[in-house]
Amino acid sequence: MILPHEKGKYVKTERWTFFGKIVPDRVPITLGMPIEGEAEVNDAYSFRCVFRISLHLGQLVVDTTFTSNELDVATMRNFVVEQSQHLTGLIGYKFGGVFDVDIISASKQDTNEWHIFGNEWSCLKRQQGQSSIDGEVARIILEDHACNLVLSDFQRALREDTGFYCYRAIEVMMQSERAQKSTDSDAWKNLRSLLNFNKEFATRIKHFADPVRHGKAKGMSGQEREEIIMSTDQLIGRFLDFVIGGRKPLDQNKYPMLSGKPQEDP
């Protein structure tokens, strides 16, 4: 959401340069001149950013000046990714193909502070040994259509439109357990009973999905993005255990109730 700037609204200024590339990088795309822009966001968080995007042979450099009251580097990176994806949307249209952006690192101008953005999400770090995949478990999951759709949507959620894809993954779970001729309401009640979570737990995620589903903008901070991802991850873990266990209701002693707070309409 871009709004008129209010003088004196923000008290903190940070200048960052973000480095990345357009993927697939086997297509060496160059812009004849940098793209400059300015945006002000007032949603889940508030900031103003002046940015300059340069692209040479697929290598991306984005110079930014953020003004805000408080802003973390993860939220700034998310904003840069979104702005750069506007560019890849145009590139994809002109080439008739699919392109994406990978922001790899960032450095704060005038200081020695820097960040390298890995492929993993720190909030999803598994305990030692959890990264191994049992062959029989993999077979059960990969032969289940709903599991494949859920995991595919979750991968998309880690890249873009987090709220939208997280909630769509949960909707896939709901539809997979929908009895013939039953309503969505009945299917949701059934899923909540099988996996042991309350309505508000899913509604919190839906709060960030609905505006995007209806073509509206909905921002989220880095902290909120991690919260939504971790909540969805909990439900996915339960759903996979449910499928592996033969689609029997989960033991409520082993899987205690996942609860959320009531949400206002987005």
mmCIF file of C-alpha atoms in Angstrom:
data_model
loop_
_atom_site.group_PDB
_atom_site.id
_atom_site.type_symbol
_atom_site.label_atom_id
_atom_site.label_comp_id
_atom_site.label_asym_id
_atom_site.label_seq_id
_atom_site.Cartn_x
_atom_site.Cartn_y
_atom_site.Cartn_z
ATOM 1 C CA MET A 1 0.000 0.000 0.000
ATOM 2 C CA ILE A 2 1.614 3.285 -1.114
ATOM 3 C CA LEU A 3 0.540 6.372 0.786
ATOM 4 C CA PRO A 4 1.521 10.065 0.741
ATOM 5 C CA HIS A 5 4.521 10.782 2.922
ATOM 6 C CA GLU A 6 3.871 12.625 6.174
ATOM 7 C CA LYS A 7 6.736 14.898 7.124
ATOM 8 C CA GLY A 8 8.257 14.093 10.477
ATOM 9 C CA LYS A 9 6.469 10.779 10.771
ATOM 10 C CA TYR A 10 9.634 8.659 11.031
ATOM 11 C CA VAL A 11 12.679 9.141 13.227
ATOM 12 C CA LYS A 12 15.172 6.560 11.952
ATOM 13 C CA THR A 13 17.002 6.354 8.595
ATOM 14 C CA GLU A 14 19.005 3.379 7.368
ATOM 15 C CA ARG A 15 20.774 2.929 4.036
ATOM 16 C CA TRP A 16 21.212 -0.619 2.813
ATOM 17 C CA THR A 17 22.445 -2.202 -0.415
ATOM 18 C CA PHE A 18 20.969 -5.592 -1.324
ATOM 19 C CA PHE A 19 22.657 -8.013 -3.717
ATOM 20 C CA GLY A 20 21.026 -10.825 -5.653
ATOM 21 C CA LYS A 21 20.331 -12.306 -9.041
ATOM 22 C CA ILE A 22 17.555 -13.094 -11.459
ATOM 23 C CA VAL A 23 16.894 -16.822 -11.775
ATOM 24 C CA PRO A 24 17.300 -18.798 -13.900
ATOM 25 C CA ASP A 25 20.694 -17.121 -14.206
ATOM 26 C CA ARG A 26 21.442 -18.789 -17.543
ATOM 27 C CA VAL A 27 19.537 -15.888 -19.140
ATOM 28 C CA PRO A 28 21.896 -12.867 -18.806
ATOM 29 C CA ILE A 29 19.388 -9.992 -18.668
ATOM 30 C CA THR A 30 20.569 -6.366 -18.502
ATOM 31 C CA LEU A 31 18.592 -3.181 -17.914
ATOM 32 C CA GLY A 32 19.734 -0.215 -19.966
ATOM 33 C CA MET A 33 19.346 2.098 -16.971
ATOM 34 C CA PRO A 34 18.516 1.709 -13.265
ATOM 35 C CA ILE A 35 14.903 1.784 -12.085
ATOM 36 C CA GLU A 36 14.251 4.279 -9.307
ATOM 37 C CA GLY A 37 11.196 4.358 -7.096
ATOM 38 C CA GLU A 38 9.719 5.440 -3.798
ATOM 39 C CA ALA A 39 7.088 3.794 -1.657
ATOM 40 C CA GLU A 40 5.496 4.245 1.722
ATOM 41 C CA VAL A 41 3.920 1.303 3.491
ATOM 42 C CA ASN A 42 1.412 1.627 6.302
ATOM 43 C CA ASP A 43 -0.003 -1.777 7.103
ATOM 44 C CA ALA A 44 1.275 -4.329 9.605
ATOM 45 C CA TYR A 45 4.326 -2.057 9.844
ATOM 46 C CA SER A 46 5.134 1.456 8.618
ATOM 47 C CA PHE A 47 8.111 2.757 6.669
ATOM 48 C CA ARG A 48 9.148 4.804 3.682
ATOM 49 C CA CYS A 49 11.731 3.609 1.165
ATOM 50 C CA VAL A 50 13.559 5.232 -1.727
ATOM 51 C CA PHE A 51 15.163 2.552 -3.909
ATOM 52 C CA ARG A 52 17.280 2.143 -7.021
ATOM 53 C CA ILE A 53 17.357 -1.203 -8.852
ATOM 54 C CA SER A 54 20.266 -2.010 -11.190
ATOM 55 C CA LEU A 55 20.463 -5.191 -13.273
ATOM 56 C CA HIS A 56 23.454 -6.303 -15.342
ATOM 57 C CA LEU A 57 23.842 -9.777 -16.848
ATOM 58 C CA GLY A 58 21.309 -11.151 -14.394
ATOM 59 C CA GLN A 59 23.081 -9.694 -11.336
ATOM 60 C CA LEU A 60 20.880 -7.475 -9.181
ATOM 61 C CA VAL A 61 21.904 -4.548 -6.955
ATOM 62 C CA VAL A 62 19.263 -2.623 -5.011
ATOM 63 C CA ASP A 63 20.280 0.553 -3.162
ATOM 64 C CA THR A 64 17.740 1.569 -0.528
ATOM 65 C CA THR A 65 17.101 4.309 2.000
ATOM 66 C CA PHE A 66 14.563 3.267 4.632
ATOM 67 C CA THR A 67 12.999 5.719 7.068
ATOM 68 C CA SER A 68 10.946 4.276 9.902
ATOM 69 C CA ASN A 69 10.559 4.138 13.644
ATOM 70 C CA GLU A 70 11.732 0.546 13.861
ATOM 71 C CA LEU A 71 12.439 -1.936 11.066
ATOM 72 C CA ASP A 72 14.350 -5.228 10.998
ATOM 73 C CA VAL A 73 16.535 -6.405 8.116
ATOM 74 C CA ALA A 74 14.210 -9.349 7.355
ATOM 75 C CA THR A 75 11.299 -6.984 6.719
ATOM 76 C CA MET A 76 13.503 -4.754 4.578
ATOM 77 C CA ARG A 77 14.619 -7.785 2.560
ATOM 78 C CA ASN A 78 11.000 -8.850 2.046
ATOM 79 C CA PHE A 79 10.191 -5.400 0.676
ATOM 80 C CA VAL A 80 13.178 -5.515 -1.686
ATOM 81 C CA VAL A 81 12.127 -8.978 -2.901
ATOM 82 C CA GLU A 82 8.604 -7.718 -3.607
ATOM 83 C CA GLN A 83 9.864 -4.697 -5.556
ATOM 84 C CA SER A 84 12.314 -6.850 -7.518
ATOM 85 C CA GLN A 85 9.550 -9.349 -8.327
ATOM 86 C CA HIS A 86 7.656 -6.550 -10.027
ATOM 87 C CA LEU A 87 10.630 -6.379 -12.376
ATOM 88 C CA THR A 88 10.756 -10.159 -12.915
ATOM 89 C CA GLY A 89 7.046 -10.088 -13.701
ATOM 90 C CA LEU A 90 7.752 -7.689 -16.564
ATOM 91 C CA ILE A 91 10.793 -9.688 -17.692
ATOM 92 C CA GLY A 92 8.791 -12.903 -17.667
ATOM 93 C CA TYR A 93 6.048 -11.313 -19.711
ATOM 94 C CA LYS A 94 8.486 -9.916 -22.298
ATOM 95 C CA PHE A 95 10.380 -13.226 -22.610
ATOM 96 C CA GLY A 96 7.304 -15.441 -22.353
ATOM 97 C CA GLY A 97 8.869 -17.383 -19.504
ATOM 98 C CA VAL A 98 9.141 -17.742 -15.728
ATOM 99 C CA PHE A 99 11.669 -15.704 -13.740
ATOM 100 C CA ASP A 100 12.228 -15.063 -10.058
ATOM 101 C CA VAL A 101 14.596 -13.116 -7.839
ATOM 102 C CA ASP A 102 17.061 -14.392 -5.249
ATOM 103 C CA ILE A 103 18.291 -11.767 -2.781
ATOM 104 C CA ILE A 104 21.503 -13.226 -1.391
ATOM 105 C CA SER A 105 23.061 -10.610 0.894
ATOM 106 C CA ALA A 106 22.881 -7.042 2.172
ATOM 107 C CA SER A 107 25.285 -4.495 3.622
ATOM 108 C CA LYS A 108 24.496 -1.400 5.619
ATOM 109 C CA GLN A 109 26.115 1.672 4.176
ATOM 110 C CA ASP A 110 28.548 3.606 6.416
ATOM 111 C CA THR A 111 28.957 0.631 8.788
ATOM 112 C CA ASN A 112 30.439 -2.849 8.726
ATOM 113 C CA GLU A 113 27.063 -4.531 9.322
ATOM 114 C CA TRP A 114 26.160 -7.177 6.752
ATOM 115 C CA HIS A 115 23.824 -10.117 6.325
ATOM 116 C CA ILE A 116 23.842 -13.231 4.159
ATOM 117 C CA PHE A 117 20.404 -14.710 3.600
ATOM 118 C CA GLY A 118 20.549 -18.499 3.593
ATOM 119 C CA ASN A 119 18.119 -20.921 2.022
ATOM 120 C CA GLU A 120 16.846 -22.154 5.372
ATOM 121 C CA TRP A 121 14.459 -20.377 7.734
ATOM 122 C CA SER A 122 15.903 -20.082 11.229
ATOM 123 C CA CYS A 123 12.412 -20.452 12.729
ATOM 124 C CA LEU A 124 12.109 -23.859 11.051
ATOM 125 C CA LYS A 125 15.447 -25.337 12.068
ATOM 126 C CA ARG A 126 14.909 -29.009 12.810
ATOM 127 C CA GLN A 127 16.453 -30.906 15.664
ATOM 128 C CA GLN A 128 19.468 -33.038 14.800
ATOM 129 C CA GLY A 129 18.357 -36.144 12.937
ATOM 130 C CA GLN A 130 15.002 -34.707 11.834
ATOM 131 C CA SER A 131 16.378 -33.831 8.400
ATOM 132 C CA SER A 132 16.737 -37.516 7.466
ATOM 133 C CA ILE A 133 13.845 -39.042 5.506
ATOM 134 C CA ASP A 134 12.676 -42.599 6.061
ATOM 135 C CA GLY A 135 12.043 -44.423 2.770
ATOM 136 C CA GLU A 136 8.686 -45.901 3.754
ATOM 137 C CA VAL A 137 7.480 -42.587 5.183
ATOM 138 C CA ALA A 138 8.518 -40.841 1.979
ATOM 139 C CA ARG A 139 6.592 -43.392 -0.091
ATOM 140 C CA ILE A 140 3.387 -42.871 1.921
ATOM 141 C CA ILE A 141 3.607 -39.088 1.672
ATOM 142 C CA LEU A 142 4.581 -38.929 -2.001
ATOM 143 C CA GLU A 143 1.737 -41.262 -2.968
ATOM 144 C CA ASP A 144 -0.776 -38.999 -1.234
ATOM 145 C CA HIS A 145 -2.039 -36.230 -3.538
ATOM 146 C CA ALA A 146 -3.079 -33.905 -0.706
ATOM 147 C CA CYS A 147 0.342 -34.179 0.965
ATOM 148 C CA ASN A 148 2.045 -33.244 -2.302
ATOM 149 C CA LEU A 149 -0.181 -30.184 -2.729
ATOM 150 C CA VAL A 150 0.343 -29.111 0.900
ATOM 151 C CA LEU A 151 4.129 -29.364 0.688
ATOM 152 C CA SER A 152 4.186 -27.599 -2.684
ATOM 153 C CA ASP A 153 2.162 -24.668 -1.330
ATOM 154 C CA PHE A 154 4.366 -24.465 1.757
ATOM 155 C CA GLN A 155 7.465 -24.194 -0.432
ATOM 156 C CA ARG A 156 5.805 -21.316 -2.279
ATOM 157 C CA ALA A 157 4.927 -19.688 1.064
ATOM 158 C CA LEU A 158 8.605 -19.647 2.008
ATOM 159 C CA ARG A 159 9.350 -17.677 -1.165
ATOM 160 C CA GLU A 160 6.418 -15.300 -1.632
ATOM 161 C CA ASP A 161 2.846 -14.411 -0.609
ATOM 162 C CA THR A 162 3.340 -16.224 2.698
ATOM 163 C CA GLY A 163 -0.163 -15.777 4.111
ATOM 164 C CA PHE A 164 -1.864 -16.778 0.866
ATOM 165 C CA TYR A 165 0.057 -20.000 0.303
ATOM 166 C CA CYS A 166 0.117 -21.004 3.968
ATOM 167 C CA TYR A 167 -3.654 -20.791 4.185
ATOM 168 C CA ARG A 168 -4.096 -22.538 0.845
ATOM 169 C CA ALA A 169 -2.025 -25.438 2.200
ATOM 170 C CA ILE A 170 -4.410 -25.681 5.158
ATOM 171 C CA GLU A 171 -7.413 -25.546 2.812
ATOM 172 C CA VAL A 172 -5.951 -28.510 0.919
ATOM 173 C CA MET A 173 -5.922 -30.453 4.199
ATOM 174 C CA MET A 174 -9.546 -29.515 4.787
ATOM 175 C CA GLN A 175 -10.675 -30.545 1.309
ATOM 176 C CA SER A 176 -8.841 -33.864 1.577
ATOM 177 C CA GLU A 177 -10.936 -34.826 4.606
ATOM 178 C CA ARG A 178 -14.231 -33.548 3.254
ATOM 179 C CA ALA A 179 -16.947 -36.151 3.237
ATOM 180 C CA GLN A 180 -19.112 -36.508 0.140
ATOM 181 C CA LYS A 181 -21.878 -33.852 -0.043
ATOM 182 C CA SER A 182 -20.644 -32.180 3.161
ATOM 183 C CA THR A 183 -20.190 -28.408 3.493
ATOM 184 C CA ASP A 184 -16.948 -26.508 3.986
ATOM 185 C CA SER A 185 -18.050 -25.778 7.533
ATOM 186 C CA ASP A 186 -18.442 -29.490 8.236
ATOM 187 C CA ALA A 187 -15.061 -30.232 6.660
ATOM 188 C CA TRP A 188 -13.328 -27.581 8.789
ATOM 189 C CA LYS A 189 -14.873 -29.003 11.953
ATOM 190 C CA ASN A 190 -13.729 -32.472 10.936
ATOM 191 C CA LEU A 191 -10.154 -31.331 10.254
ATOM 192 C CA ARG A 192 -9.947 -29.402 13.528
ATOM 193 C CA SER A 193 -11.113 -32.513 15.383
ATOM 194 C CA LEU A 194 -8.644 -34.799 13.577
ATOM 195 C CA LEU A 195 -5.592 -32.566 14.072
ATOM 196 C CA ASN A 196 -6.713 -30.898 17.342
ATOM 197 C CA PHE A 197 -6.595 -27.146 16.695
ATOM 198 C CA ASN A 198 -9.206 -24.448 17.219
ATOM 199 C CA LYS A 199 -10.835 -22.196 14.638
ATOM 200 C CA GLU A 200 -8.885 -19.110 15.724
ATOM 201 C CA PHE A 201 -5.551 -20.851 15.097
ATOM 202 C CA ALA A 202 -6.348 -21.107 11.376
ATOM 203 C CA THR A 203 -8.146 -17.750 11.268
ATOM 204 C CA ARG A 204 -4.924 -15.997 12.259
ATOM 205 C CA ILE A 205 -3.317 -17.313 9.068
ATOM 206 C CA LYS A 206 -6.445 -16.566 7.016
ATOM 207 C CA HIS A 207 -6.184 -12.938 8.194
ATOM 208 C CA PHE A 208 -3.091 -12.543 5.990
ATOM 209 C CA ALA A 209 -4.474 -14.587 3.095
ATOM 210 C CA ASP A 210 -7.882 -13.042 2.404
ATOM 211 C CA PRO A 211 -6.790 -9.614 1.105
ATOM 212 C CA VAL A 212 -4.333 -11.205 -1.349
ATOM 213 C CA ARG A 213 -6.972 -13.702 -2.496
ATOM 214 C CA HIS A 214 -9.206 -10.751 -3.406
ATOM 215 C CA GLY A 215 -6.507 -8.765 -5.196
ATOM 216 C CA LYS A 216 -5.712 -6.402 -2.306
ATOM 217 C CA ALA A 217 -2.373 -5.588 -0.693
ATOM 218 C CA LYS A 218 -1.604 -7.013 2.743
ATOM 219 C CA GLY A 219 1.790 -6.467 4.295
ATOM 220 C CA MET A 220 3.373 -8.357 7.148
ATOM 221 C CA SER A 221 6.470 -7.763 9.193
ATOM 222 C CA GLY A 222 9.360 -10.212 9.320
ATOM 223 C CA GLN A 223 8.183 -11.295 12.773
ATOM 224 C CA GLU A 224 4.629 -11.897 11.561
ATOM 225 C CA ARG A 225 5.888 -13.865 8.566
ATOM 226 C CA GLU A 226 7.844 -16.175 10.864
ATOM 227 C CA GLU A 227 4.804 -16.568 13.136
ATOM 228 C CA ILE A 228 2.553 -17.574 10.231
ATOM 229 C CA ILE A 229 5.145 -19.963 8.823
ATOM 230 C CA MET A 230 5.712 -21.655 12.194
ATOM 231 C CA SER A 231 1.965 -22.048 12.786
ATOM 232 C CA THR A 232 1.464 -23.568 9.351
ATOM 233 C CA ASP A 233 4.473 -25.811 9.895
ATOM 234 C CA GLN A 234 2.841 -27.166 13.051
ATOM 235 C CA LEU A 235 -0.326 -28.077 11.168
ATOM 236 C CA ILE A 236 1.599 -29.627 8.286
ATOM 237 C CA GLY A 237 3.592 -31.759 10.707
ATOM 238 C CA ARG A 238 0.354 -32.993 12.273
ATOM 239 C CA PHE A 239 -1.253 -33.634 8.891
ATOM 240 C CA LEU A 240 1.715 -35.703 7.699
ATOM 241 C CA ASP A 241 1.664 -37.722 10.943
ATOM 242 C CA PHE A 242 -2.082 -38.168 10.460
ATOM 243 C CA VAL A 243 -1.598 -39.532 6.930
ATOM 244 C CA ILE A 244 1.357 -41.741 7.929
ATOM 245 C CA GLY A 245 -0.701 -43.116 10.819
ATOM 246 C CA GLY A 246 -3.483 -44.297 8.526
ATOM 247 C CA ARG A 247 -5.701 -41.198 8.812
ATOM 248 C CA LYS A 248 -6.724 -41.887 12.392
ATOM 249 C CA PRO A 249 -7.483 -38.962 14.767
ATOM 250 C CA LEU A 250 -4.318 -37.787 16.496
ATOM 251 C CA ASP A 251 -3.770 -38.623 20.167
ATOM 252 C CA GLN A 252 -4.677 -35.428 22.042
ATOM 253 C CA ASN A 253 -2.155 -36.228 24.778
ATOM 254 C CA LYS A 254 0.666 -36.323 22.236
ATOM 255 C CA TYR A 255 -0.766 -33.496 20.143
ATOM 256 C CA PRO A 256 -2.240 -30.898 22.542
ATOM 257 C CA MET A 257 -4.703 -28.278 21.349
ATOM 258 C CA LEU A 258 -3.255 -25.564 19.100
ATOM 259 C CA SER A 259 -5.082 -22.364 20.036
ATOM 260 C CA GLY A 260 -5.241 -18.913 18.546
ATOM 261 C CA LYS A 261 -6.833 -15.618 19.529
ATOM 262 C CA PRO A 262 -9.906 -14.147 17.800
ATOM 263 C CA GLN A 263 -8.996 -12.015 14.769
ATOM 264 C CA GLU A 264 -10.575 -8.896 13.360
ATOM 265 C CA ASP A 265 -11.698 -9.003 9.744
ATOM 266 C CA PRO A 266 -8.742 -8.221 7.436
#
